[in-house]
Amino acid sequence: MRVIGLMSGTSYDAIDAAAADLDLVGDSLVLKPLGTVSEPYDGELRETLTAALPPGTTTLGEVCRLDTLVGQAFAAAAVRADRELCEGRAELVASHGQTVYHWGTGKEVHGTLQLGQPAWIAEATGLPVVADFRPRDIAAGGQGAPLVSLFDLLWLRGRPGRPVALNIGGIANLTAPDGTAFDTGPGCALIDAAARGFSGGALAYDTDGALAGHGRVHGPLLDRLLEEPYYALPAPKTTGKELFHLGRLRDALAGFGTLPAEDVVATLTMLTARTVADAVRSVGATEVVASGGGTRNPVLMGMLGELLPGVAVRISDELGLPSGAKEAYAFAVLGFLTLHDLPGTEPASTGARHPSVLGSVTPGRDGLRPPPPAGRRPTRLLLD
């Protein structure tokens, strides 16, 4: 089956589309990557999203407007991916949507909201769309994240030692071989917020780690940031920009006077590296396979390498999956599993009471004609 996976993460800078041919062969799911495209959000839509996200306030009218506009942007990305990557022969779209809120208190998650109405995608492509993946796991008592953990477990199964998959997006998360999976804390969220704040919006992020590379880590500020209670919670656990945003950074800076922008960004970069490294050590990892936008920050990756002596830190590209689109491929797999009536969660990763078939399905132009149920879930993922 030819599937397009659509993903926009907590950095909400672009929609990544990944196309793949997926086939069940015995106990394996064989994935043949067909390529990726990326569609940046236009400036006005990104600004509207930024304003609506915590700590900002919004209205139901604005939420409705964003649901439509994000859905139309995802639809455009799907149409392009079908045309450029699939020769117009895609059979299914799996859309993660845009997370705007993840409602949790302590270790309990009560709900989550991803915008991007899938009907726009189905109408534009004519294809069935699997979307709204996270709520089913939450209803079963899980965290609803990280949902890429099943993909990671299938993909890294059989590698020597104790490899962990690490994704550094706006929020960072990891998956260990025993199924343990959790958000480690901020990936690029606070770094991006500081870059935008100090530049008056001229910078969306710290390009190539330039700000951090010219700064010095401020020890007392780092210590204050590390006091965040989230880091001490046991896994499974999830978080988001509801916790890690510019307002919280401003609170942390109180009492330190005027610190150079470069020093603040260097400190935030070390915060991400430190919390990721602590998480990696906590699961006894011998290898880290990293993906996500944070892997393009050489200062961050350098800090992480220094904090993890003796642990191999490599980028997912080395194993055949582009680091910027691994999550889009993961959601293509989750959509495929859903259409084949197979669960897309691992309870050890999310804390759910049982595995669940994820998402809701919007029929395509010719209705919904799902394949026969597959019977049992694959035990490993192979790249063709």
mmCIF file of C-alpha atoms in Angstrom:
data_model
loop_
_atom_site.group_PDB
_atom_site.id
_atom_site.type_symbol
_atom_site.label_atom_id
_atom_site.label_comp_id
_atom_site.label_asym_id
_atom_site.label_seq_id
_atom_site.Cartn_x
_atom_site.Cartn_y
_atom_site.Cartn_z
ATOM 1 C CA MET A 1 0.000 0.000 0.000
ATOM 2 C CA ARG A 2 1.281 3.450 -0.921
ATOM 3 C CA VAL A 3 0.843 5.805 2.044
ATOM 4 C CA ILE A 4 1.575 9.483 2.655
ATOM 5 C CA GLY A 5 2.366 10.498 6.244
ATOM 6 C CA LEU A 6 1.876 14.134 7.269
ATOM 7 C CA MET A 7 3.440 15.652 10.359
ATOM 8 C CA SER A 8 3.891 19.083 11.902
ATOM 9 C CA GLY A 9 5.533 18.978 15.289
ATOM 10 C CA THR A 10 5.710 21.252 18.290
ATOM 11 C CA SER A 11 7.966 23.683 16.441
ATOM 12 C CA TYR A 12 5.041 24.299 13.995
ATOM 13 C CA ASP A 13 7.333 25.667 11.296
ATOM 14 C CA ALA A 14 6.402 23.360 8.413
ATOM 15 C CA ILE A 15 4.388 20.336 7.342
ATOM 16 C CA ASP A 16 6.564 17.338 6.502
ATOM 17 C CA ALA A 17 5.171 14.781 4.061
ATOM 18 C CA ALA A 18 6.773 11.369 3.640
ATOM 19 C CA ALA A 19 5.624 8.761 1.125
ATOM 20 C CA ALA A 20 6.252 5.039 1.443
ATOM 21 C CA ASP A 21 5.256 1.706 0.006
ATOM 22 C CA LEU A 22 4.273 -0.515 2.923
ATOM 23 C CA ASP A 23 3.826 -4.295 2.786
ATOM 24 C CA LEU A 24 3.251 -6.987 5.399
ATOM 25 C CA VAL A 25 5.625 -9.879 4.756
ATOM 26 C CA GLY A 26 5.343 -12.576 7.399
ATOM 27 C CA ASP A 27 6.033 -11.006 10.772
ATOM 28 C CA SER A 28 7.716 -7.951 9.185
ATOM 29 C CA LEU A 29 6.437 -4.640 7.904
ATOM 30 C CA VAL A 30 8.570 -3.672 4.914
ATOM 31 C CA LEU A 31 8.866 0.069 4.296
ATOM 32 C CA LYS A 32 10.226 1.416 1.029
ATOM 33 C CA PRO A 33 10.822 5.185 1.377
ATOM 34 C CA LEU A 34 9.668 7.105 -1.687
ATOM 35 C CA GLY A 35 10.910 10.503 -0.545
ATOM 36 C CA THR A 36 9.840 13.547 1.384
ATOM 37 C CA VAL A 37 8.666 17.098 0.794
ATOM 38 C CA SER A 38 8.246 19.953 3.250
ATOM 39 C CA GLU A 39 5.733 22.770 3.054
ATOM 40 C CA PRO A 40 6.452 25.736 5.361
ATOM 41 C CA TYR A 41 3.455 27.324 7.002
ATOM 42 C CA ASP A 42 2.884 30.747 5.491
ATOM 43 C CA GLY A 43 3.898 33.596 7.774
ATOM 44 C CA GLU A 44 0.375 34.724 8.667
ATOM 45 C CA LEU A 45 -0.803 31.217 9.600
ATOM 46 C CA ARG A 46 2.289 30.582 11.694
ATOM 47 C CA GLU A 47 1.816 33.883 13.537
ATOM 48 C CA THR A 48 -1.833 33.023 14.159
ATOM 49 C CA LEU A 49 -0.822 29.629 15.556
ATOM 50 C CA THR A 50 1.831 31.224 17.750
ATOM 51 C CA ALA A 51 -0.651 33.705 19.173
ATOM 52 C CA ALA A 52 -3.209 30.998 19.940
ATOM 53 C CA LEU A 53 -0.832 28.640 21.751
ATOM 54 C CA PRO A 54 -0.047 28.859 25.489
ATOM 55 C CA PRO A 55 0.530 31.201 27.185
ATOM 56 C CA GLY A 56 -1.617 33.125 24.693
ATOM 57 C CA THR A 57 -5.397 33.123 24.730
ATOM 58 C CA THR A 58 -7.811 32.427 21.914
ATOM 59 C CA THR A 59 -11.505 32.066 21.056
ATOM 60 C CA LEU A 60 -13.597 29.220 19.698
ATOM 61 C CA GLY A 61 -13.964 31.215 16.507
ATOM 62 C CA GLU A 62 -10.204 31.347 16.100
ATOM 63 C CA VAL A 63 -9.900 27.627 16.856
ATOM 64 C CA CYS A 64 -12.457 26.908 14.135
ATOM 65 C CA ARG A 65 -10.581 29.150 11.700
ATOM 66 C CA LEU A 66 -7.265 27.460 12.509
ATOM 67 C CA ASP A 67 -8.785 23.986 12.145
ATOM 68 C CA THR A 68 -9.803 24.898 8.597
ATOM 69 C CA LEU A 69 -6.617 26.738 7.604
ATOM 70 C CA VAL A 70 -4.326 24.048 8.988
ATOM 71 C CA GLY A 71 -6.448 21.378 7.294
ATOM 72 C CA GLN A 72 -6.140 23.190 3.975
ATOM 73 C CA ALA A 73 -2.360 23.537 4.438
ATOM 74 C CA PHE A 74 -2.080 19.795 5.162
ATOM 75 C CA ALA A 75 -4.234 19.085 2.121
ATOM 76 C CA ALA A 76 -1.882 21.103 -0.103
ATOM 77 C CA ALA A 77 1.107 19.172 1.265
ATOM 78 C CA ALA A 78 -0.647 15.853 0.605
ATOM 79 C CA VAL A 79 -1.531 16.821 -2.966
ATOM 80 C CA ARG A 80 2.079 17.813 -3.618
ATOM 81 C CA ALA A 81 3.423 14.591 -2.088
ATOM 82 C CA ASP A 82 1.057 12.470 -4.161
ATOM 83 C CA ARG A 83 2.080 14.275 -7.341
ATOM 84 C CA GLU A 84 5.842 14.477 -6.756
ATOM 85 C CA LEU A 85 6.525 11.305 -4.774
ATOM 86 C CA CYS A 86 3.767 8.844 -5.645
ATOM 87 C CA GLU A 87 3.077 9.505 -9.351
ATOM 88 C CA GLY A 88 -0.525 10.196 -8.338
ATOM 89 C CA ARG A 89 -0.943 6.628 -7.050
ATOM 90 C CA ALA A 90 -1.147 7.123 -3.286
ATOM 91 C CA GLU A 91 -3.820 5.022 -1.569
ATOM 92 C CA LEU A 92 -3.976 6.491 1.931
ATOM 93 C CA VAL A 93 -3.039 9.652 3.846
ATOM 94 C CA ALA A 94 -2.145 9.560 7.545
ATOM 95 C CA SER A 95 -2.283 13.026 9.094
ATOM 96 C CA HIS A 96 -1.036 13.801 12.580
ATOM 97 C CA GLY A 97 -2.409 17.341 12.433
ATOM 98 C CA GLN A 98 -1.075 20.239 14.490
ATOM 99 C CA THR A 99 -1.010 19.812 18.251
ATOM 100 C CA VAL A 100 -2.287 22.954 19.954
ATOM 101 C CA TYR A 101 -2.921 21.605 23.436
ATOM 102 C CA HIS A 102 -2.055 18.541 25.501
ATOM 103 C CA TRP A 103 -4.120 18.591 28.710
ATOM 104 C CA GLY A 104 -2.319 16.968 31.581
ATOM 105 C CA THR A 105 -1.858 17.336 35.327
ATOM 106 C CA GLY A 106 1.206 15.673 36.783
ATOM 107 C CA LYS A 107 1.399 12.195 35.281
ATOM 108 C CA GLU A 108 -2.249 12.069 34.167
ATOM 109 C CA VAL A 109 -3.330 13.183 30.697
ATOM 110 C CA HIS A 110 -6.992 14.064 30.271
ATOM 111 C CA GLY A 111 -7.150 15.102 26.636
ATOM 112 C CA THR A 112 -5.326 16.417 23.609
ATOM 113 C CA LEU A 113 -6.210 18.580 20.621
ATOM 114 C CA GLN A 114 -4.743 18.379 17.126
ATOM 115 C CA LEU A 115 -6.105 20.793 14.518
ATOM 116 C CA GLY A 116 -6.229 20.264 10.760
ATOM 117 C CA GLN A 117 -9.656 19.028 9.662
ATOM 118 C CA PRO A 118 -9.016 15.827 7.652
ATOM 119 C CA ALA A 119 -12.041 16.386 5.399
ATOM 120 C CA TRP A 120 -10.019 19.021 3.527
ATOM 121 C CA ILE A 121 -7.303 16.433 2.857
ATOM 122 C CA ALA A 122 -9.792 13.803 1.699
ATOM 123 C CA GLU A 123 -11.530 16.290 -0.576
ATOM 124 C CA ALA A 124 -8.303 17.580 -2.131
ATOM 125 C CA THR A 125 -6.686 14.176 -2.678
ATOM 126 C CA GLY A 126 -9.729 11.927 -3.083
ATOM 127 C CA LEU A 127 -8.040 9.519 -0.655
ATOM 128 C CA PRO A 128 -9.126 8.127 2.707
ATOM 129 C CA VAL A 129 -7.446 9.862 5.625
ATOM 130 C CA VAL A 130 -6.558 8.494 9.055
ATOM 131 C CA ALA A 131 -6.245 11.312 11.591
ATOM 132 C CA ASP A 132 -6.762 12.178 15.269
ATOM 133 C CA PHE A 133 -4.429 9.429 16.463
ATOM 134 C CA ARG A 134 -3.797 10.409 20.072
ATOM 135 C CA PRO A 135 -7.211 10.498 21.855
ATOM 136 C CA ARG A 136 -7.836 6.742 21.643
ATOM 137 C CA ASP A 137 -4.718 5.996 23.673
ATOM 138 C CA ILE A 138 -5.652 8.657 26.231
ATOM 139 C CA ALA A 139 -9.142 7.164 26.571
ATOM 140 C CA ALA A 140 -7.414 3.844 27.377
ATOM 141 C CA GLY A 141 -5.497 5.506 30.216
ATOM 142 C CA GLY A 142 -2.353 6.351 28.233
ATOM 143 C CA GLN A 143 -0.402 9.540 27.745
ATOM 144 C CA GLY A 144 -1.246 9.756 24.044
ATOM 145 C CA ALA A 145 2.473 10.178 23.417
ATOM 146 C CA PRO A 146 5.057 9.496 22.256
ATOM 147 C CA LEU A 147 3.143 7.642 19.541
ATOM 148 C CA VAL A 148 6.277 7.106 17.448
ATOM 149 C CA SER A 149 7.447 4.632 20.100
ATOM 150 C CA LEU A 150 5.918 1.597 18.367
ATOM 151 C CA PHE A 151 7.636 2.579 15.111
ATOM 152 C CA ASP A 152 10.926 2.972 16.994
ATOM 153 C CA LEU A 153 10.588 -0.403 18.694
ATOM 154 C CA LEU A 154 9.890 -2.214 15.422
ATOM 155 C CA TRP A 155 12.643 -0.333 13.576
ATOM 156 C CA LEU A 156 15.480 -0.723 16.089
ATOM 157 C CA ARG A 157 14.669 -4.296 17.111
ATOM 158 C CA GLY A 158 17.685 -6.531 16.641
ATOM 159 C CA ARG A 159 20.356 -3.819 16.829
ATOM 160 C CA PRO A 160 23.214 -4.741 19.177
ATOM 161 C CA GLY A 161 23.428 -3.347 22.672
ATOM 162 C CA ARG A 162 20.663 -1.151 24.032
ATOM 163 C CA PRO A 163 19.783 1.420 21.347
ATOM 164 C CA VAL A 164 17.324 4.247 22.035
ATOM 165 C CA ALA A 165 15.489 6.378 19.505
ATOM 166 C CA LEU A 166 15.588 10.093 20.281
ATOM 167 C CA ASN A 167 13.523 12.764 18.589
ATOM 168 C CA ILE A 168 14.455 16.400 19.204
ATOM 169 C CA GLY A 169 11.588 18.565 18.022
ATOM 170 C CA GLY A 170 9.981 21.342 20.031
ATOM 171 C CA ILE A 171 9.761 18.700 22.758
ATOM 172 C CA ALA A 172 12.280 15.851 22.973
ATOM 173 C CA ASN A 173 11.244 12.229 23.472
ATOM 174 C CA LEU A 174 12.946 8.848 23.528
ATOM 175 C CA THR A 175 12.066 5.193 23.209
ATOM 176 C CA ALA A 176 14.078 2.407 24.870
ATOM 177 C CA PRO A 177 14.202 -1.257 23.735
ATOM 178 C CA ASP A 178 11.984 -2.465 26.608
ATOM 179 C CA GLY A 179 9.222 -0.121 25.462
ATOM 180 C CA THR A 180 9.923 2.613 27.981
ATOM 181 C CA ALA A 181 9.140 5.895 26.238
ATOM 182 C CA PHE A 182 8.619 9.451 27.429
ATOM 183 C CA ASP A 183 9.104 13.128 26.717
ATOM 184 C CA THR A 184 12.391 14.171 28.259
ATOM 185 C CA GLY A 185 11.457 17.870 28.348
ATOM 186 C CA PRO A 186 12.136 20.741 25.979
ATOM 187 C CA GLY A 187 13.859 19.970 22.723
ATOM 188 C CA CYS A 188 14.009 23.224 20.784
ATOM 189 C CA ALA A 189 10.935 24.886 22.339
ATOM 190 C CA LEU A 190 12.731 27.200 24.762
ATOM 191 C CA ILE A 191 15.674 27.783 22.417
ATOM 192 C CA ASP A 192 13.266 28.849 19.665
ATOM 193 C CA ALA A 193 11.254 31.021 22.050
ATOM 194 C CA ALA A 194 14.392 32.821 23.216
ATOM 195 C CA ALA A 195 15.650 33.327 19.661
ATOM 196 C CA ARG A 196 12.320 34.864 18.644
ATOM 197 C CA GLY A 197 12.057 36.935 21.796
ATOM 198 C CA PHE A 198 15.548 38.395 21.710
ATOM 199 C CA SER A 199 15.360 39.107 17.961
ATOM 200 C CA GLY A 200 11.925 40.700 18.068
ATOM 201 C CA GLY A 201 10.597 37.946 15.828
ATOM 202 C CA ALA A 202 13.335 38.236 13.212
ATOM 203 C CA LEU A 203 14.657 34.760 14.097
ATOM 204 C CA ALA A 204 12.421 31.698 14.239
ATOM 205 C CA TYR A 205 15.172 29.566 15.796
ATOM 206 C CA ASP A 206 18.899 29.575 16.563
ATOM 207 C CA THR A 207 20.191 28.830 13.078
ATOM 208 C CA ASP A 208 23.139 26.406 13.207
ATOM 209 C CA GLY A 209 23.447 27.128 16.923
ATOM 210 C CA ALA A 210 25.020 30.508 16.124
ATOM 211 C CA LEU A 211 23.709 32.277 19.237
ATOM 212 C CA ALA A 212 24.554 29.409 21.587
ATOM 213 C CA GLY A 213 27.978 29.041 19.996
ATOM 214 C CA HIS A 214 28.857 32.628 20.912
ATOM 215 C CA GLY A 215 27.500 32.403 24.448
ATOM 216 C CA ARG A 216 28.475 30.908 27.780
ATOM 217 C CA VAL A 217 26.323 28.665 29.931
ATOM 218 C CA HIS A 218 25.029 30.597 32.945
ATOM 219 C CA GLY A 219 25.295 28.122 35.818
ATOM 220 C CA PRO A 220 22.764 29.655 38.246
ATOM 221 C CA LEU A 221 20.146 30.031 35.481
ATOM 222 C CA LEU A 222 20.688 26.422 34.419
ATOM 223 C CA ASP A 223 20.284 25.265 38.015
ATOM 224 C CA ARG A 224 17.007 27.180 38.307
ATOM 225 C CA LEU A 225 15.688 25.723 35.065
ATOM 226 C CA LEU A 226 16.578 22.201 36.202
ATOM 227 C CA GLU A 227 14.353 22.635 39.277
ATOM 228 C CA GLU A 228 11.286 22.080 37.056
ATOM 229 C CA PRO A 229 9.344 19.222 38.773
ATOM 230 C CA TYR A 230 8.531 17.544 35.444
ATOM 231 C CA TYR A 231 12.048 16.149 35.152
ATOM 232 C CA ALA A 232 11.642 14.119 38.350
ATOM 233 C CA LEU A 233 8.408 12.421 37.279
ATOM 234 C CA PRO A 234 8.770 8.727 36.417
ATOM 235 C CA ALA A 235 7.980 7.411 32.944
ATOM 236 C CA PRO A 236 5.682 7.233 31.108
ATOM 237 C CA LYS A 237 5.141 10.996 30.993
ATOM 238 C CA THR A 238 4.436 13.646 28.386
ATOM 239 C CA THR A 239 4.644 17.403 28.214
ATOM 240 C CA GLY A 240 4.382 20.233 25.723
ATOM 241 C CA LYS A 241 4.493 23.967 25.156
ATOM 242 C CA GLU A 242 1.824 24.300 27.817
ATOM 243 C CA LEU A 243 4.793 24.020 30.185
ATOM 244 C CA PHE A 244 7.829 25.056 28.150
ATOM 245 C CA HIS A 245 7.134 28.477 26.658
ATOM 246 C CA LEU A 246 8.463 32.042 26.661
ATOM 247 C CA GLY A 247 6.472 33.045 29.746
ATOM 248 C CA ARG A 248 8.110 30.343 31.830
ATOM 249 C CA LEU A 249 11.513 31.404 30.558
ATOM 250 C CA ARG A 250 10.839 34.995 31.574
ATOM 251 C CA ASP A 251 9.872 33.794 35.049
ATOM 252 C CA ALA A 252 13.140 31.853 35.288
ATOM 253 C CA LEU A 253 15.165 34.913 34.260
ATOM 254 C CA ALA A 254 13.713 37.059 37.052
ATOM 255 C CA GLY A 255 16.395 38.325 39.407
ATOM 256 C CA PHE A 256 19.350 37.706 37.102
ATOM 257 C CA GLY A 257 19.436 41.182 35.613
ATOM 258 C CA THR A 258 20.092 41.614 31.922
ATOM 259 C CA LEU A 259 21.885 38.570 30.588
ATOM 260 C CA PRO A 260 23.343 38.536 27.058
ATOM 261 C CA ALA A 261 21.054 36.827 24.582
ATOM 262 C CA GLU A 262 23.861 34.478 23.582
ATOM 263 C CA ASP A 263 24.347 33.330 27.187
ATOM 264 C CA VAL A 264 20.639 32.675 27.665
ATOM 265 C CA VAL A 265 20.430 30.637 24.464
ATOM 266 C CA ALA A 266 23.615 28.732 25.353
ATOM 267 C CA THR A 267 22.093 27.909 28.745
ATOM 268 C CA LEU A 268 18.830 26.726 27.192
ATOM 269 C CA THR A 269 20.768 24.588 24.737
ATOM 270 C CA MET A 270 22.627 23.001 27.632
ATOM 271 C CA LEU A 271 19.288 22.479 29.412
ATOM 272 C CA THR A 272 18.038 20.412 26.482
ATOM 273 C CA ALA A 273 21.301 18.479 26.218
ATOM 274 C CA ARG A 274 21.431 17.855 29.963
ATOM 275 C CA THR A 275 17.841 16.637 30.316
ATOM 276 C CA VAL A 276 18.162 14.413 27.240
ATOM 277 C CA ALA A 277 21.473 12.983 28.487
ATOM 278 C CA ASP A 278 19.990 12.310 31.940
ATOM 279 C CA ALA A 279 17.101 10.458 30.272
ATOM 280 C CA VAL A 280 19.437 8.439 28.046
ATOM 281 C CA ARG A 281 21.520 7.384 31.037
ATOM 282 C CA SER A 282 18.402 6.478 33.030
ATOM 283 C CA VAL A 283 17.500 3.730 30.525
ATOM 284 C CA GLY A 284 21.071 2.397 30.215
ATOM 285 C CA ALA A 285 21.438 3.223 26.533
ATOM 286 C CA THR A 286 24.523 2.204 24.590
ATOM 287 C CA GLU A 287 23.477 3.954 21.370
ATOM 288 C CA VAL A 288 21.323 6.972 20.516
ATOM 289 C CA VAL A 289 19.664 7.219 17.096
ATOM 290 C CA ALA A 290 18.549 10.837 16.856
ATOM 291 C CA SER A 291 16.107 12.599 14.561
ATOM 292 C CA GLY A 292 14.166 15.854 14.462
ATOM 293 C CA GLY A 293 15.064 19.474 13.817
ATOM 294 C CA GLY A 294 17.363 19.655 16.829
ATOM 295 C CA THR A 295 19.855 17.375 15.087
ATOM 296 C CA ARG A 296 20.648 20.305 12.765
ATOM 297 C CA ASN A 297 21.979 22.315 15.719
ATOM 298 C CA PRO A 298 25.685 21.424 15.935
ATOM 299 C CA VAL A 299 26.119 23.100 19.321
ATOM 300 C CA LEU A 300 23.301 21.061 20.840
ATOM 301 C CA MET A 301 24.569 17.816 19.330
ATOM 302 C CA GLY A 302 28.110 18.626 20.463
ATOM 303 C CA MET A 303 26.939 19.194 24.037
ATOM 304 C CA LEU A 304 24.971 15.955 23.956
ATOM 305 C CA GLY A 305 27.996 14.019 22.753
ATOM 306 C CA GLU A 306 30.151 15.469 25.536
ATOM 307 C CA LEU A 307 27.564 14.551 28.164
ATOM 308 C CA LEU A 308 27.333 10.952 26.924
ATOM 309 C CA PRO A 309 30.905 9.626 26.749
ATOM 310 C CA GLY A 310 30.978 6.025 25.632
ATOM 311 C CA VAL A 311 27.494 6.222 24.075
ATOM 312 C CA ALA A 312 27.364 6.287 20.276
ATOM 313 C CA VAL A 313 25.235 9.240 19.121
ATOM 314 C CA ARG A 314 24.224 8.968 15.467
ATOM 315 C CA ILE A 315 21.636 10.563 13.212
ATOM 316 C CA SER A 316 18.781 8.463 11.811
ATOM 317 C CA ASP A 317 19.949 9.230 8.240
ATOM 318 C CA GLU A 318 22.791 6.779 8.868
ATOM 319 C CA LEU A 319 20.181 4.030 9.263
ATOM 320 C CA GLY A 320 18.198 5.007 6.181
ATOM 321 C CA LEU A 321 15.559 7.426 7.481
ATOM 322 C CA PRO A 322 15.931 11.202 7.037
ATOM 323 C CA SER A 323 16.040 12.854 10.457
ATOM 324 C CA GLY A 324 13.679 15.638 9.432
ATOM 325 C CA ALA A 325 10.936 13.285 8.264
ATOM 326 C CA LYS A 326 11.183 10.220 10.493
ATOM 327 C CA GLU A 327 8.001 11.141 12.361
ATOM 328 C CA ALA A 328 6.118 11.612 9.083
ATOM 329 C CA TYR A 329 7.169 8.082 8.103
ATOM 330 C CA ALA A 330 6.100 6.875 11.553
ATOM 331 C CA PHE A 331 2.600 8.253 11.085
ATOM 332 C CA ALA A 332 2.412 6.687 7.632
ATOM 333 C CA VAL A 333 3.014 3.366 9.407
ATOM 334 C CA LEU A 334 0.415 4.138 12.092
ATOM 335 C CA GLY A 335 -2.162 4.992 9.424
ATOM 336 C CA PHE A 336 -1.372 1.737 7.607
ATOM 337 C CA LEU A 337 -1.847 -0.234 10.831
ATOM 338 C CA THR A 338 -5.180 1.453 11.510
ATOM 339 C CA LEU A 339 -6.549 0.660 8.063
ATOM 340 C CA HIS A 340 -5.487 -2.978 8.558
ATOM 341 C CA ASP A 341 -7.277 -3.100 11.937
ATOM 342 C CA LEU A 342 -4.006 -3.385 13.867
ATOM 343 C CA PRO A 343 -3.105 -1.597 17.118
ATOM 344 C CA GLY A 344 -0.665 1.300 16.878
ATOM 345 C CA THR A 345 0.355 1.619 20.516
ATOM 346 C CA GLU A 346 2.624 -0.176 22.943
ATOM 347 C CA PRO A 347 1.187 0.078 26.492
ATOM 348 C CA ALA A 348 4.673 0.050 28.033
ATOM 349 C CA SER A 349 5.408 3.250 26.116
ATOM 350 C CA THR A 350 2.281 5.282 26.819
ATOM 351 C CA GLY A 351 1.012 3.748 30.059
ATOM 352 C CA ALA A 352 -2.295 2.680 28.513
ATOM 353 C CA ARG A 353 -4.260 -0.270 29.848
ATOM 354 C CA HIS A 354 -4.138 -2.056 26.496
ATOM 355 C CA PRO A 355 -3.030 -1.581 22.875
ATOM 356 C CA SER A 356 -5.448 0.368 20.674
ATOM 357 C CA VAL A 357 -6.266 0.752 17.017
ATOM 358 C CA LEU A 358 -5.722 4.479 16.620
ATOM 359 C CA GLY A 359 -7.437 7.362 14.940
ATOM 360 C CA SER A 360 -10.561 8.173 13.006
ATOM 361 C CA VAL A 361 -10.987 7.534 9.293
ATOM 362 C CA THR A 362 -12.417 10.006 6.776
ATOM 363 C CA PRO A 363 -13.499 8.214 3.577
ATOM 364 C CA GLY A 364 -12.080 9.274 0.229
ATOM 365 C CA ARG A 365 -13.928 10.249 -2.931
ATOM 366 C CA ASP A 366 -14.904 6.620 -3.612
ATOM 367 C CA GLY A 367 -15.883 5.877 -0.027
ATOM 368 C CA LEU A 368 -13.973 3.603 2.301
ATOM 369 C CA ARG A 369 -12.768 0.241 1.064
ATOM 370 C CA PRO A 370 -10.360 -1.033 3.711
ATOM 371 C CA PRO A 371 -8.210 -4.100 3.066
ATOM 372 C CA PRO A 372 -9.006 -7.298 4.947
ATOM 373 C CA PRO A 373 -7.852 -7.240 8.595
ATOM 374 C CA ALA A 374 -4.232 -8.357 8.843
ATOM 375 C CA GLY A 375 -4.692 -10.642 11.831
ATOM 376 C CA ARG A 376 -1.620 -9.784 13.872
ATOM 377 C CA ARG A 377 0.725 -6.865 14.216
ATOM 378 C CA PRO A 378 4.243 -7.136 12.728
ATOM 379 C CA THR A 379 7.112 -7.626 15.151
ATOM 380 C CA ARG A 380 9.732 -5.672 13.234
ATOM 381 C CA LEU A 381 10.130 -2.968 10.590
ATOM 382 C CA LEU A 382 12.490 -3.456 7.669
ATOM 383 C CA LEU A 383 13.624 -0.747 5.268
ATOM 384 C CA ASP A 384 13.724 -1.733 1.609
#
